[in-house]
Coordinates of C-alpha atoms and ligand atoms in Angstrom, one line a residue:
M1 CA 0.0 0.0 0.0
T2 CA 1.0 3.6 -0.4
A3 CA 0.7 6.3 2.2
S4 CA -2.5 7.6 0.7
T5 CA -4.2 4.2 0.3
T6 CA -3.2 3.3 3.9
A7 CA -4.7 6.6 5.1
A8 CA -7.8 5.9 3.0
F9 CA -8.2 2.4 4.5
D10 CA -7.9 3.6 8.0
Q11 CA -10.9 5.8 7.4
L12 CA -12.8 3.4 5.1
K13 CA -12.5 0.6 7.7
R14 CA -14.0 2.9 10.3
A15 CA -16.8 4.0 8.0
F16 CA -17.6 0.5 6.6
P17 CA -16.2 -2.1 8.9
D18 CA -17.9 -5.1 7.1
K19 CA -17.3 -3.9 3.6
V20 CA -13.6 -3.5 3.3
V21 CA -11.3 -6.3 2.1
T22 CA -7.5 -5.9 2.5
P23 CA -4.8 -8.5 1.9
D24 CA -5.0 -9.8 5.5
A25 CA -8.4 -11.3 4.7
V26 CA -6.7 -13.8 2.4
S27 CA -9.6 -15.7 1.1
E28 CA -11.9 -12.7 0.4
Y29 CA -9.0 -10.8 -1.0
N30 CA -8.1 -13.5 -3.5
T31 CA -11.7 -13.7 -4.5
A32 CA -11.7 -10.0 -5.2
V33 CA -8.5 -10.1 -7.1
S34 CA -9.7 -12.9 -9.3
C35 CA -13.2 -11.5 -10.1
P36 CA -12.4 -9.9 -13.5
W37 CA -13.2 -11.8 -16.8
S38 CA -9.6 -11.5 -18.0
Q39 CA -6.7 -12.7 -15.9
T40 CA -4.7 -9.7 -17.2
C41 CA -6.8 -7.9 -14.6
W42 CA -6.0 -10.2 -11.7
T43 CA -3.7 -7.7 -10.2
P44 CA -3.7 -7.3 -6.4
A45 CA -5.2 -3.9 -5.4
A46 CA -4.5 -2.2 -2.1
G47 CA -7.9 -3.3 -1.2
Y48 CA -11.6 -3.5 -2.2
V49 CA -14.6 -1.7 -0.8
Y50 CA -18.1 -3.2 -1.4
L51 CA -20.6 -0.4 -1.4
S52 CA -24.4 -0.9 -1.4
N53 CA -25.9 2.4 -2.3
A54 CA -25.2 6.0 -3.5
Q55 CA -24.9 7.4 0.1
E56 CA -22.1 4.9 0.9
L57 CA -20.4 5.5 -2.4
A58 CA -20.5 9.3 -1.7
E59 CA -18.9 8.7 1.7
A60 CA -16.2 6.4 0.2
L61 CA -15.4 8.8 -2.6
D62 CA -15.1 11.7 -0.2
I63 CA -12.6 9.8 1.9
V64 CA -10.6 8.8 -1.2
K65 CA -10.7 12.3 -2.5
R66 CA -9.6 13.9 0.9
V67 CA -6.6 11.6 1.2
G68 CA -5.7 11.8 -2.5
S69 CA -5.8 8.1 -3.0
K70 CA -6.1 6.5 -6.4
F71 CA -9.2 4.5 -7.0
T72 CA -11.1 2.6 -9.7
I73 CA -14.8 1.6 -10.1
R74 CA -15.8 -2.0 -10.7
T75 CA -19.2 -3.4 -11.5
T76 CA -18.6 -6.9 -12.9
G77 CA -15.0 -6.6 -14.1
H78 CA -15.7 -7.6 -17.6
N79 CA -13.5 -5.0 -19.2
P80 CA -10.3 -6.9 -20.1
N81 CA -8.0 -3.8 -20.0
S82 CA -5.9 -4.0 -16.9
G83 CA -6.4 -1.1 -14.5
F84 CA -9.8 -0.2 -15.8
S85 CA -11.8 -1.9 -13.0
S86 CA -8.7 -3.5 -11.4
A87 CA -5.6 -1.9 -9.8
D88 CA -2.3 -2.6 -8.2
H89 CA -1.2 -1.9 -4.6
T90 CA -1.3 1.8 -5.3
A91 CA -5.1 2.1 -5.7
I92 CA -8.4 1.0 -4.2
V93 CA -11.2 -0.7 -6.0
L94 CA -14.7 0.7 -5.3
D95 CA -17.0 -2.2 -6.1
I96 CA -20.6 -1.2 -6.9
R97 CA -22.0 -4.6 -7.9
Q98 CA -24.4 -4.4 -5.0
F99 CA -26.2 -1.4 -6.6
Q100 CA -29.1 -3.8 -7.5
S101 CA -32.2 -1.6 -7.3
K102 CA -34.9 -2.1 -9.9
E103 CA -38.0 -0.1 -10.2
L104 CA -40.5 0.5 -13.0
S105 CA -41.9 4.0 -13.2
S106 CA -45.5 4.7 -14.0
D107 CA -44.4 5.9 -17.5
G108 CA -42.6 2.6 -18.2
V109 CA -39.0 3.7 -17.5
A110 CA -36.8 1.0 -15.9
R111 CA -34.8 2.6 -13.1
V112 CA -32.0 0.1 -12.5
G113 CA -29.0 0.3 -10.2
S114 CA -25.7 0.4 -12.1
G115 CA -24.4 -2.8 -10.4
N116 CA -26.9 -5.0 -12.2
T117 CA -26.0 -7.3 -15.0
W118 CA -28.0 -7.5 -18.2
G119 CA -29.2 -11.0 -17.3
E120 CA -30.6 -9.6 -14.0
V121 CA -32.3 -6.7 -15.8
Y122 CA -33.7 -8.9 -18.6
V123 CA -35.2 -11.4 -16.1
W124 CA -36.9 -8.7 -14.2
L125 CA -38.2 -6.8 -17.3
E126 CA -39.4 -9.9 -19.0
E127 CA -41.6 -10.8 -16.0
K128 CA -43.3 -7.6 -16.9
K129 CA -43.3 -8.4 -20.7
L130 CA -40.9 -5.6 -21.3
S131 CA -37.4 -5.3 -22.9
A132 CA -34.6 -2.8 -22.8
I133 CA -31.6 -2.5 -25.2
G134 CA -28.6 -4.1 -23.5
G135 CA -25.8 -6.6 -23.9
R136 CA -25.7 -9.9 -25.8
D137 CA -24.2 -11.7 -22.8
Q138 CA -26.1 -12.0 -19.5
Q139 CA -23.0 -11.6 -17.3
V140 CA -21.9 -8.2 -18.5
G141 CA -22.7 -5.3 -16.3
L142 CA -24.7 -2.2 -17.1
G143 CA -22.0 0.3 -16.0
G144 CA -19.2 -0.1 -18.5
F145 CA -21.5 -1.3 -21.3
L146 CA -23.8 1.8 -21.3
L147 CA -21.1 4.3 -20.6
G148 CA -19.1 2.9 -23.6
G149 CA -22.0 3.0 -26.1
G150 CA -23.0 -0.7 -25.8
M151 CA -23.9 -2.8 -28.9
G152 CA -26.8 -5.1 -28.4
A153 CA -28.0 -8.1 -30.5
L154 CA -30.2 -5.9 -32.7
P155 CA -28.4 -2.5 -32.8
N156 CA -30.6 -1.2 -35.7
L157 CA -33.9 -1.6 -33.9
Y158 CA -33.6 1.2 -31.3
G159 CA -29.9 2.2 -31.4
L160 CA -27.1 1.5 -28.9
G161 CA -27.6 0.8 -25.3
A162 CA -26.5 4.3 -24.4
D163 CA -29.1 5.7 -26.7
G164 CA -31.8 4.0 -24.7
V165 CA -30.8 5.7 -21.4
K166 CA -33.4 8.3 -20.5
N167 CA -31.7 9.5 -17.4
F168 CA -28.3 9.0 -15.6
E169 CA -28.2 9.4 -11.8
I170 CA -24.6 10.2 -11.2
L171 CA -22.4 11.0 -8.2
L172 CA -20.2 14.0 -9.0
A173 CA -16.8 14.5 -7.5
D174 CA -18.1 17.2 -5.1
G175 CA -20.5 14.6 -3.6
R176 CA -23.7 15.8 -5.3
L177 CA -26.0 13.2 -6.7
V178 CA -27.6 14.7 -9.9
N179 CA -29.7 13.6 -12.8
A180 CA -28.6 14.0 -16.4
N181 CA -31.4 13.8 -19.0
A182 CA -33.0 15.6 -21.9
T183 CA -34.0 18.6 -19.7
E184 CA -31.6 18.5 -16.8
N185 CA -27.8 18.8 -17.1
T186 CA -28.2 18.1 -20.8
D187 CA -24.5 18.5 -21.7
L188 CA -23.6 15.8 -19.1
Y189 CA -26.4 13.6 -20.5
C190 CA -24.9 13.7 -24.0
A191 CA -21.3 13.2 -22.7
L192 CA -22.3 10.2 -20.7
K193 CA -23.7 8.4 -23.8
G194 CA -20.3 7.0 -24.8
G195 CA -18.0 9.2 -22.7
G196 CA -17.1 6.6 -20.1
S197 CA -16.1 7.3 -16.5
N198 CA -14.8 10.8 -17.0
F199 CA -17.5 12.8 -15.3
G200 CA -18.6 10.9 -12.2
I201 CA -19.9 7.5 -11.0
V202 CA -23.3 6.6 -12.4
T203 CA -25.4 5.1 -9.6
R204 CA -28.6 4.4 -11.6
F205 CA -29.6 4.1 -15.3
D206 CA -33.1 4.9 -16.2
L207 CA -33.8 2.9 -19.4
E208 CA -36.4 3.2 -22.2
T209 CA -38.4 0.0 -22.3
H210 CA -40.2 -1.6 -25.2
P211 CA -43.0 -4.2 -25.3
L212 CA -41.2 -7.6 -25.0
I213 CA -38.9 -8.0 -28.0
R214 CA -39.1 -11.5 -29.4
V215 CA -35.9 -12.8 -31.1
Q216 CA -35.4 -15.7 -33.5
Y217 CA -31.8 -16.8 -33.4
T218 CA -29.5 -19.5 -34.7
I219 CA -25.7 -19.9 -34.3
N220 CA -24.1 -21.9 -37.0
L221 CA -20.5 -23.0 -37.4
Y222 CA -18.9 -23.0 -40.8
N223 CA -15.5 -24.1 -42.2
P224 CA -13.1 -21.1 -42.3
E225 CA -11.7 -22.4 -45.7
D226 CA -15.0 -21.2 -47.2
Y227 CA -14.2 -17.6 -46.1
V228 CA -15.0 -16.0 -49.4
E229 CA -18.5 -17.3 -49.5
I230 CA -19.0 -16.7 -45.7
I231 CA -18.0 -13.1 -46.2
K232 CA -20.3 -12.8 -49.2
A233 CA -23.1 -14.0 -47.1
T234 CA -22.1 -11.6 -44.3
I235 CA -22.2 -8.7 -46.6
A236 CA -25.5 -9.8 -48.2
V237 CA -27.0 -9.7 -44.7
Q238 CA -25.4 -6.4 -43.9
E239 CA -26.9 -4.9 -47.0
A240 CA -30.4 -6.3 -46.2
M241 CA -30.1 -4.8 -42.7
E242 CA -30.3 -1.3 -44.3
N243 CA -34.0 -2.1 -45.2
D244 CA -35.0 -4.2 -42.2
P245 CA -33.8 -3.0 -38.8
K246 CA -34.9 -6.3 -37.2
I247 CA -31.9 -8.0 -38.7
G248 CA -28.9 -8.7 -36.4
L249 CA -25.7 -10.6 -37.2
F250 CA -22.2 -11.4 -35.9
T251 CA -19.6 -13.4 -37.8
N252 CA -16.8 -14.7 -35.6
F253 CA -13.6 -16.1 -37.2
N254 CA -12.2 -18.5 -34.7
N255 CA -9.8 -21.4 -34.1
G256 CA -11.1 -24.0 -36.7
F257 CA -14.6 -22.6 -37.2
V258 CA -16.5 -19.5 -38.1
A259 CA -19.4 -18.9 -35.7
V260 CA -22.3 -16.9 -37.3
G261 CA -25.1 -15.6 -35.2
L262 CA -28.3 -15.1 -37.3
L263 CA -30.5 -12.9 -35.2
Y264 CA -34.0 -11.5 -36.0
G265 CA -36.1 -9.2 -33.9
D266 CA -39.3 -11.2 -34.4
T267 CA -40.4 -14.9 -34.4
P268 CA -41.8 -15.5 -37.9
T269 CA -43.1 -19.0 -38.7
E270 CA -41.0 -19.1 -41.8
K271 CA -37.2 -18.6 -41.4
P272 CA -36.4 -14.9 -42.5
P273 CA -35.3 -15.2 -46.1
V274 CA -32.5 -12.7 -45.4
F275 CA -30.4 -15.5 -44.0
E276 CA -30.7 -17.7 -47.1
P277 CA -27.1 -16.9 -48.2
F278 CA -25.9 -18.6 -45.0
H279 CA -28.4 -21.5 -45.2
R280 CA -27.1 -22.2 -48.8
L281 CA -23.4 -22.5 -47.7
E282 CA -22.1 -26.0 -48.1
S283 CA -19.4 -25.4 -45.5
L284 CA -21.8 -25.7 -42.5
M285 CA -19.9 -27.9 -40.0
A286 CA -22.4 -27.8 -37.1
T287 CA -25.3 -25.9 -35.6
A288 CA -24.1 -24.6 -32.2
L289 CA -27.6 -23.3 -31.4
P290 CA -30.5 -24.5 -33.5
S291 CA -33.2 -22.0 -34.6
T292 CA -34.8 -20.8 -31.4
D293 CA -37.8 -18.5 -30.8
G294 CA -36.8 -16.6 -27.7
T295 CA -36.1 -13.2 -26.3
L296 CA -33.1 -11.0 -25.5
L297 CA -32.9 -12.8 -22.2
S298 CA -32.8 -16.3 -23.6
L299 CA -30.2 -15.2 -26.2
A300 CA -28.1 -13.6 -23.5
Q301 CA -28.3 -16.7 -21.5
A302 CA -27.3 -18.9 -24.4
M303 CA -24.4 -16.6 -25.2
G304 CA -23.4 -15.8 -21.6
H305 CA -22.1 -19.2 -20.4
A306 CA -19.3 -19.3 -17.9
Q307 CA -15.9 -19.1 -19.6
E308 CA -12.7 -20.6 -18.6
P309 CA -10.3 -18.2 -16.8
K310 CA -7.8 -16.9 -19.4
K311 CA -5.8 -13.9 -20.1
R312 CA -7.5 -11.8 -22.8
A313 CA -6.5 -8.8 -24.9
I314 CA -8.7 -6.9 -27.3
C315 CA -8.4 -4.2 -30.0
S316 CA -11.0 -2.6 -32.3
V317 CA -11.3 -0.8 -35.5
T318 CA -14.3 0.5 -37.5
T319 CA -14.6 0.4 -41.3
K320 CA -17.2 0.5 -44.0
V321 CA -18.5 -2.7 -45.5
S322 CA -16.4 -4.3 -48.3
Q323 CA -15.9 -7.8 -49.6
S324 CA -12.2 -7.2 -50.5
L325 CA -11.4 -5.6 -47.2
Y326 CA -13.1 -8.4 -45.3
E327 CA -11.1 -11.0 -47.3
E328 CA -7.8 -9.2 -46.7
A329 CA -8.6 -9.2 -42.9
Y330 CA -9.2 -12.9 -43.1
K331 CA -5.8 -13.5 -44.8
S332 CA -4.0 -11.3 -42.4
W333 CA -5.6 -13.2 -39.5
N334 CA -4.6 -16.5 -41.0
E335 CA -1.0 -15.3 -41.2
T336 CA -0.9 -13.8 -37.7
C337 CA -2.3 -17.0 -36.2
K338 CA 0.5 -19.0 -37.7
R339 CA 3.0 -17.0 -35.6
L340 CA 1.2 -17.6 -32.3
P341 CA 2.5 -19.9 -29.6
A342 CA 0.4 -23.0 -28.8
G343 CA -2.5 -22.3 -26.5
C344 CA -2.8 -18.7 -27.7
V345 CA -6.0 -18.2 -29.7
L346 CA -6.7 -15.2 -31.8
H347 CA -10.2 -14.7 -33.1
Y348 CA -12.1 -11.8 -34.5
T349 CA -15.7 -10.7 -35.0
I350 CA -17.4 -8.7 -37.7
Q351 CA -20.1 -6.7 -35.9
P352 CA -22.4 -4.9 -38.3
M353 CA -23.9 -1.5 -37.4
G354 CA -26.5 -0.1 -39.9
K355 CA -27.7 3.4 -40.6
A356 CA -31.0 2.8 -38.9
G357 CA -29.2 2.2 -35.6
I358 CA -27.2 5.4 -36.0
K359 CA -30.5 7.3 -36.8
A360 CA -32.2 5.8 -33.8
G361 CA -29.4 7.3 -31.6
K362 CA -29.9 10.7 -33.2
D363 CA -33.7 10.5 -32.7
R364 CA -33.1 9.8 -29.0
G365 CA -31.2 13.1 -28.6
E366 CA -27.7 12.3 -29.9
N367 CA -24.7 10.6 -28.2
I368 CA -21.1 11.8 -28.0
M369 CA -19.6 9.2 -30.2
G370 CA -19.7 11.0 -33.5
L371 CA -20.9 8.0 -35.6
E372 CA -20.9 8.5 -39.3
D373 CA -24.2 7.9 -41.1
V374 CA -23.0 4.9 -43.2
P375 CA -23.3 1.1 -42.9
Q376 CA -20.3 0.0 -40.9
C377 CA -18.5 -2.8 -39.2
W378 CA -17.2 -2.7 -35.6
W379 CA -14.4 -5.2 -35.7
V380 CA -13.2 -6.7 -32.5
F381 CA -10.0 -8.7 -32.3
T382 CA -9.5 -10.9 -29.2
C383 CA -6.6 -13.0 -28.1
E384 CA -7.0 -15.5 -25.3
W385 CA -4.1 -17.4 -23.7
P386 CA -3.3 -19.3 -20.5
K387 CA -1.9 -17.5 -17.5
D388 CA 1.7 -17.5 -18.6
D389 CA 3.4 -14.1 -18.6
S390 CA 5.8 -15.1 -21.4
D391 CA 3.0 -14.9 -23.9
D392 CA 1.6 -11.5 -22.9
A393 CA 3.5 -9.4 -25.3
V394 CA 2.9 -11.8 -28.2
A395 CA -0.8 -11.9 -27.6
Q396 CA -1.1 -8.1 -27.3
K397 CA 0.9 -7.7 -30.5
A398 CA -1.4 -10.1 -32.3
V399 CA -4.5 -8.0 -31.7
D400 CA -2.7 -4.8 -32.3
T401 CA -1.3 -6.2 -35.6
M402 CA -4.8 -7.2 -36.7
A403 CA -6.3 -3.8 -36.0
K404 CA -3.4 -2.0 -37.7
S405 CA -3.6 -4.3 -40.7
V406 CA -7.4 -3.8 -41.2
E407 CA -7.0 0.0 -40.5
H408 CA -4.2 0.2 -43.1
S409 CA -6.2 -1.8 -45.8
A410 CA -9.3 0.3 -45.0
K411 CA -7.4 3.6 -45.3
E412 CA -6.0 2.5 -48.7
K413 CA -9.5 1.7 -50.0
G414 CA -11.1 4.8 -48.5
L415 CA -13.1 2.6 -46.1
W416 CA -11.7 3.6 -42.7
L417 CA -13.9 5.3 -40.1
S418 CA -12.2 7.0 -37.2
F419 CA -14.7 5.8 -34.5
Q420 CA -13.6 3.2 -32.0
C421 CA -16.1 1.6 -29.8
M422 CA -15.1 1.7 -26.1
S423 CA -16.6 -1.7 -25.5
F424 CA -14.2 -3.4 -27.8
A425 CA -11.1 -1.2 -27.6
G426 CA -7.7 -1.9 -26.1
A427 CA -6.3 0.3 -23.4
S428 CA -3.8 2.0 -25.7
Q429 CA -6.4 3.0 -28.3
K430 CA -7.5 6.6 -28.4
V431 CA -11.2 6.0 -28.1
L432 CA -12.2 9.4 -26.9
G433 CA -10.1 11.1 -29.6
S434 CA -11.8 8.9 -32.2
Y435 CA -15.1 10.7 -31.5
G436 CA -13.8 13.8 -33.3
A437 CA -12.5 17.2 -32.2
D438 CA -15.9 18.8 -31.5
N439 CA -16.9 15.9 -29.3
V440 CA -13.6 16.0 -27.5
N441 CA -14.2 19.7 -26.8
R442 CA -17.7 19.0 -25.5
M443 CA -16.4 16.2 -23.2
Q444 CA -13.6 18.4 -21.9
E445 CA -16.0 21.3 -21.2
T446 CA -18.4 18.9 -19.5
A447 CA -15.6 17.4 -17.4
A448 CA -14.4 20.9 -16.4
K449 CA -17.9 22.0 -15.5
Y450 CA -18.9 18.9 -13.4
D451 CA -15.5 18.0 -12.0
P452 CA -13.6 21.3 -11.9
E453 CA -10.9 19.9 -9.6
G454 CA -10.3 17.0 -12.0
V455 CA -10.8 14.3 -9.4
F456 CA -11.8 11.7 -12.0
Q457 CA -8.8 12.6 -14.2
K458 CA -6.2 12.7 -11.4
L459 CA -7.3 10.0 -9.0
Q460 CA -8.9 7.4 -11.3
Y461 CA -6.4 4.6 -11.7
G462 CA -7.2 3.8 -15.3
G463 CA -9.8 3.8 -18.1
F464 CA -10.4 5.8 -21.3
L465 CA -9.8 9.1 -19.6
L466 CA -9.6 12.6 -21.1
R467 CA -6.2 13.1 -19.4
D468 CA -4.5 10.9 -22.0
N469 CA -7.0 9.4 -24.4
I470 CA -7.6 12.1 -26.9
Ligands
FAD1 C1 -18.2 -11.9 -22.4 C2 -18.3 -10.5 -22.8 C3 -19.4 -10.1 -23.7 C4 -19.6 -8.8 -24.1 N1 -20.6 -8.5 -24.9 C5 -20.7 -7.2 -25.3 C6 -21.8 -6.8 -26.1 O1 -22.7 -7.6 -26.5 N2 -21.9 -5.5 -26.5 C7 -21.0 -4.6 -26.1 O2 -21.1 -3.4 -26.5 N3 -20.0 -4.9 -25.3 C8 -19.8 -6.2 -24.9 N4 -18.8 -6.5 -24.1 C9 -17.9 -5.4 -23.6 C10 -18.3 -4.8 -22.3 O3 -19.5 -4.0 -22.6 C11 -17.2 -3.9 -21.7 O4 -16.1 -4.7 -21.4 C12 -17.7 -3.1 -20.5 O5 -16.7 -2.2 -20.2 C13 -18.0 -4.0 -19.3 O6 -18.6 -3.3 -18.3 P1 -18.8 -3.8 -16.9 O7 -19.4 -2.7 -16.1 O8 -19.5 -5.1 -16.9 O9 -17.3 -4.0 -16.4 P2 -16.2 -3.3 -15.5 O10 -15.0 -3.9 -16.0 O11 -16.6 -3.5 -14.1 O12 -16.3 -1.8 -15.9 C14 -15.8 -1.3 -17.1 C15 -15.4 0.1 -17.1 O13 -16.5 1.0 -16.8 C16 -16.3 1.7 -15.6 N5 -17.5 1.8 -14.9 C17 -18.3 0.7 -14.7 N6 -19.5 1.1 -14.0 C18 -19.4 2.4 -13.9 C19 -20.2 3.4 -13.3 N7 -21.4 3.1 -12.8 N8 -19.9 4.7 -13.3 C20 -18.7 5.0 -13.9 N9 -17.8 4.2 -14.4 C21 -18.2 2.9 -14.4 C22 -15.2 1.0 -14.8 O14 -14.5 1.8 -14.0 C23 -14.3 0.5 -16.0 O15 -13.5 1.4 -16.5 C24 -18.6 -7.8 -23.6 C25 -17.6 -8.2 -22.8 C26 -17.4 -9.5 -22.4 C27 -16.2 -9.8 -21.6

């Protein structure tokens, strides 16, 4: 521990005797260290504080601020970038997973605590025959997902997760708990829709709800050798998406298979013809998930199975849609994989975003991400490897190489888009800068107005922060 974290824990232990975990409580401490999804984040922090509500959080933040200790916020620890919701011995993790409130307002807005996971919110909403736009995996938390934009299974239907937030309840650095919405603190409202943890700690998200969204979904596995045809089918679906916002898709090139999620925001009796190009492929190896009539919850449950602990690194790039670009990406991936040590798996996902999704965001009052009004692909490259430090640099290089290679090809073809999605970006990527100069200015002005002392810039341990991410 450092002098400031020691001073902070003296006070935190007095304020929250049952909620503080330091290294002397070996078992609880090890559980806290190994909570994150990626083992790259299993770094031992000075200690962990488990807070239950906004009042406790305000008290903890006040202590941390007064002693000048570094801190980080954690909900589920799903972000794989080390130091974002984890820390080393120089900082404290403020864990808000217990912010579990759920309340439906009379006008149908779901007021949900920021410690909930999407699985928990979907279960609660579906009991009421309602849906909200959230994650594709039940285990992911609301906090990082919504503050980073958040791409759901059907992004064209109602826009991104952040676009569906009608109000953020947020704890500011000076201890005030304020609302940010279309009529109150409107600058903060816009900045929070994609601007991350730069302005305060969100304690509650008030979400737009929709009558229960039914989803028909299938996950097929294809032989990667058929990549040209798989890409043609991917592009055909992306094109169709422009005329039917109910269409969703992901195409994941993986170790020995290509997993394709065919998603449709309705449950028609006949299979949606849009997916015919995939059904015609002769390279089908297996059906991982047969055609199911379900909901966002059942899809998130199917996709959100427990995963083996591994180290993970990610990197992202955004481009326009193009057969030749997608083929070049495949070839580059194939070559990069050959150079990886055994046990190190590199995979990537084509995540389509259509114009309807971008318009849905604008219609809901605009977000801060500066998305261009064109059909696009949000690529995410992921490397997974066993906990062996010797492979860390190689794995990180693999995802960086892929992102650079796709960016390079896209630039050459005039297909590159500057936007990087916070949900899928690596720590060294300039996500906030990718939103464009005007949006950076707006975020800087908002941070200066709501956090004039710069507490969230100076004391936050890591994250996509204005201090170094523009
Ligand atoms: C298995 C898996 C599936 C995923 N699926 C999707 C998907 O379908 N779509 C998508 O867009 N992304 C997806 N992601 C990415 C995910 O949205 C991001 O990793 C996100 O940052 C996780 O947020 P979290 O709150 O669960 O995690 P955490 O790691 O706890 O938090 C992430 C970051 O947000 C900050 N933060 C969290 N809560 C708050 C808060 N209340 N106030 C201020 N700052 C806060 C933290 O400090 C940290 O920097 C997935 C990730 C995984 C691992």
